[in-house]
Structures are given as C-alpha cells and as structure tokens.
Amino acid sequence: MRKQFFLTLLELFPKDEKLFLILGDIGVHGFRSLLSDFPERAINLGILEQCMIGVSAGVSSEGFIPVVHTIAPFMIERAYEQIKIDLAYQKVGANLVSVGASYDYASLGCTHHCPADVPLMYNIPGVRIILPGSAREFDLAFRSFYKTDINYFRISEEGHHFEIRELGFISLRDTPSASVATIFIGPTMRFFDEDSINSDQSIWYLNYIDDAIDLTLPPNIKSCKVIQDFYSGPVEDLLKKYNPTIIIQTLAPERLFLDSYGTRSEAYERVGLSKSSVNCFIKSD
Amino acid sequence: MEIKPSEIYDLCRIAKKAKEGHIGSSLSVLNILNAIYALKMDRSIEFIMSKGHASLGLYLILKKYGYVSVDQLESFCETDSNLGGHPNFRKVDGIFGSTGSLGHGLPQAVGKAIAFKANGSQARVVVLVGDGEMNEGSNWEAILLGAHHNLTNLICVVDFNGSSERALSVMKVPNAIEALGWNVSFVDGHDEEEIKFGLLSSINAPKLLWASTIKGKGISFMEGNPEWHHKSPTENELALIAKELGVA
C-alpha cells in the first residue's frame, strides 16, 4: 500500500503544480526523484513534526496542496495540537499520509504503535479519515480527495486482497433476511473468512469516515459486529447516529501498551486480531 | 499614524467593558504593530500575530488602518462579535492565523516564506511572537528551518517585554539564533521609525528583530507590573488612566 502512495504521487506530482510534498525524513528514497526534480515544492523538512504541520498550513494558505508524510504516532500524537489548530480550526487544507498504522511496527515497541490515531483525528471536526484496505483503495481515495479539505490517509502494512473499487460504506453481501451485519474496517478485511459468515448475515465494508458519511444500515439489521484495528469509538459513534436502536459489538484492540515485540501478525494476534479470533467473534452471540 | 492617548484609553475602556483583555501585552506591542501596518499599507507583507493574547492591541491597530470598524471594536468579546480574546482570521480582515496557543505562528510563517519562494512571490512574511513564546520547541524547529532554507523573506519580531524572565530566561536567545544563521537586530520596541528601519533593511538571511518593550507601556501603574498580564480595569482605575493620559 505504501508503494502505491509513491506510485500515485509520482504520477500526479508533475501534472499538478499545486502539489507540495513535505517529508519528515521518511519516504526519502521512494520520493527521491521528486526531491531532486522539484526542489522548490518537494522538501525533506527533517524530524520536526510539530513545525512540519505548521509549515504545511503556511504552504496551504498560499494556494498549494500539501502532502505531509511521516510515521503515524509522530504525526498524529506529537503534532496533534498543530493539526487541530493550524489546519482544522483555521480551515486550511492538507493531506496527512502516515505509515505505521496501529501495531504495524510491532518489533519497534510502544513508541511506534499508534492505535489511538483514528479516535484522535475523529475528535477534530472537519477531518476525513481514510482507512484503505488495499493499494487500489489508497489510489482511488487519494485521487478522489487530495484536492479538498483535511485528509488523513492511514497506510497499513498489510491489506486484503478483495476487489473493492468503491469508497465509503459498502454492502458486500446484502441478505434481506439478515438481522446481523458484520462490518470490516479497511485492512481488517484480511481477517475475513467466507466460511465464518452465516448465510443469514450481511457483510459491510468501510474505508473512510468524515463529517458527511452516512452509515445507515437497512431496517432489517438489528445488530452489528464491527472489526477494526484501532481503538474503538468513532465508527460506533457514527453507527449510533444513523442507527439509534442498533446493538453494536466491537472487536478492537484493548487500550494498553503492547510492550512485547515479535512479528506484526503476533502483535495483532495479541490484541485480539487474527483470522481465528475474528471468526470466533463473528460466530459469537 | 501616531497612536493617540485617546486610543490607549479606548483600549483600556473596552477591556473594562468586556471584562477581558491582556492589556499589558496589548500595550507592549502597539508601536510594533503600528509600524508593521504602516508598511503593510503599500508593501506586500503577510502578517501573523502569533502572540494572539494581545488581540485587543491588534484590533485597535486594525481599526486605525480600516480593517475593523468602530462598532466591531466596541463589540470585543461579545457573543456574536468577530473580535475575540484571541484572533480568528476567518472572522477579521488584515491578518493571517487564528492564534492563541503559543508557538504556532512562526512555523506557519516559515511555510508561507517557503511558499513565496516556490511561487516566485516577492512578498515578505512578518510574525510577531512573545518573549515567553520563545520557550516553545516548535519555534526552535522553525528557526532551524528558516536558517537551513535561507528564508530571506521571513522576519520574526520578538516582543521582549520581560514576561519570560520569572520562569525561563530568554536573554541569550538572540545570540543563539544569530549563531544558527539568522540576522539579528536589537530595536527599541516603542520607536516606530527604528522598527520600520529594521523591517525594511535588506538582508541575506532570515531576520530576527529583538524589540525591547515595556509591558503596560503608557500607564504608570501597569508598566512592568505582571498583575496586568490578564486583567481589566475597575471604574476607579479607568478614571486614573484617563487622568494620566489627559483624556477627558
């Protein structure tokens, strides 16, 4: 998915002279051609995340479209107030593109984990949070949204392999008699196992949220099961807003410091996200 | 346009009416702001008021230069006013930046300066920060960037009114910034001609104007008195102010 970020921007950048790339000393190799060919609007700023967001606001205020890239916790948690004020409160557009979603950097420890980014960004009005589950979805979302508003593109190391060609709240299997909807969020679709879903369950998929997205489910749906790889809150809040009587069960990481190391798969498994745990969750009452 | 005693009185009177306003800082920056806006009238200058708590001083100057009406100024901090305790640039003309939290203006000024270079603009960006604000790490990040990218279109004016000294001394800050590659000048922050000269003089590096000021300038019992950092005057104090300023 990250490779797709490079490919998409490398294609768009020469064509759109408003695009302005700001790197936090991350992605320098992937964007080396932009840094050398467009030095006036492709800058590796350095390791100064708070200032980096402020700079992007200043750049944006002069008509450019900033694309800011670094590791998720350093961009969202360290520079949170700058995102809140310099971008959102001031209504200045920017594209924040992170790597290292949730526990992607499992072996690097808690400093590099970021399961709180989505709830944090949801608490800032006017921010669109894009949770692509595949390279295709990233490409589609970036091309669709980059010219507007404040976008947070959350790039995950692992995605799914389903052919999803839309953005939003998508029905993958709508069973009229179903009373339960299982909702996968972005990359958690990789845990989907066809055999785990009863034929009377409907399946939904969500790959972005913003202030305008409508998460209304069909009237036959009485409860839903949400599977996400970030701390719970935003999706449940939106589901309640559009489906006030619905019963919501969530499979999401617990709020804890995951101070073990190991592989990415092991890290997600330790916070309850694996094919077997997802299957178990789906089949549970 | 000279700042009149009656305008200083109005600033205090409006603060009393609103029961709000950082009078001490508003008075320390008045001459700096007056100098900046005098130049801004016929030059391409973007201004960011990073020390947003001195908003009342800013609004007074914006009124002088036609960006704000008398009625708007009189509505300071009322529910539906465009002019709050910290400026919201989406509600008031003549500024960029909705400030209040410190350490946000200079990084955005760096972004503007980089953008000016990228689009070939000859404009300059001027940002006014407080001396206490120079404690903020984000400003030091911006200072490194300003030097690294040789932003000769960037001017940072520091209102050195001594606020920071009780907590963290900034006395060595100008030397440190000069050592990082900025051009540093020391000016009297109440001498508008000196400030203008500092703002206009050509340079080959980003510029820091270290403007020495007096907090509460112009009102004897406010000058240098930290009690007046965030306080509005009583009826009796306003009468004393009127007498001292010679305003009937």
XYZ file of C-alpha atoms in Angstrom, chain A residues 2 21-28 31 35 43-49 52 67-71 74-75 97:
27
model
C 2.859 2.349 0.779
C 5.434 17.334 -0.720
C 6.685 17.667 2.844
C 8.586 14.715 4.311
C 9.550 14.195 7.926
C 12.742 12.399 6.890
C 10.603 9.392 5.944
C 9.965 8.139 2.408
C 13.038 9.981 1.146
C 10.381 10.159 -3.423
C 13.055 15.821 -4.226
C 11.128 19.112 0.651
C 12.504 16.720 3.217
C 11.920 19.046 6.135
C 13.562 16.965 8.866
C 12.456 15.436 12.127
C 10.288 18.239 13.493
C 6.713 17.092 13.323
C 6.038 20.372 9.887
C 1.109 16.200 1.236
C 2.777 15.560 4.572
C 4.331 12.170 5.261
C 5.792 10.542 8.319
C 5.171 7.787 10.876
C 4.840 11.238 15.394
C 2.457 12.971 13.027
C -0.239 10.440 4.972
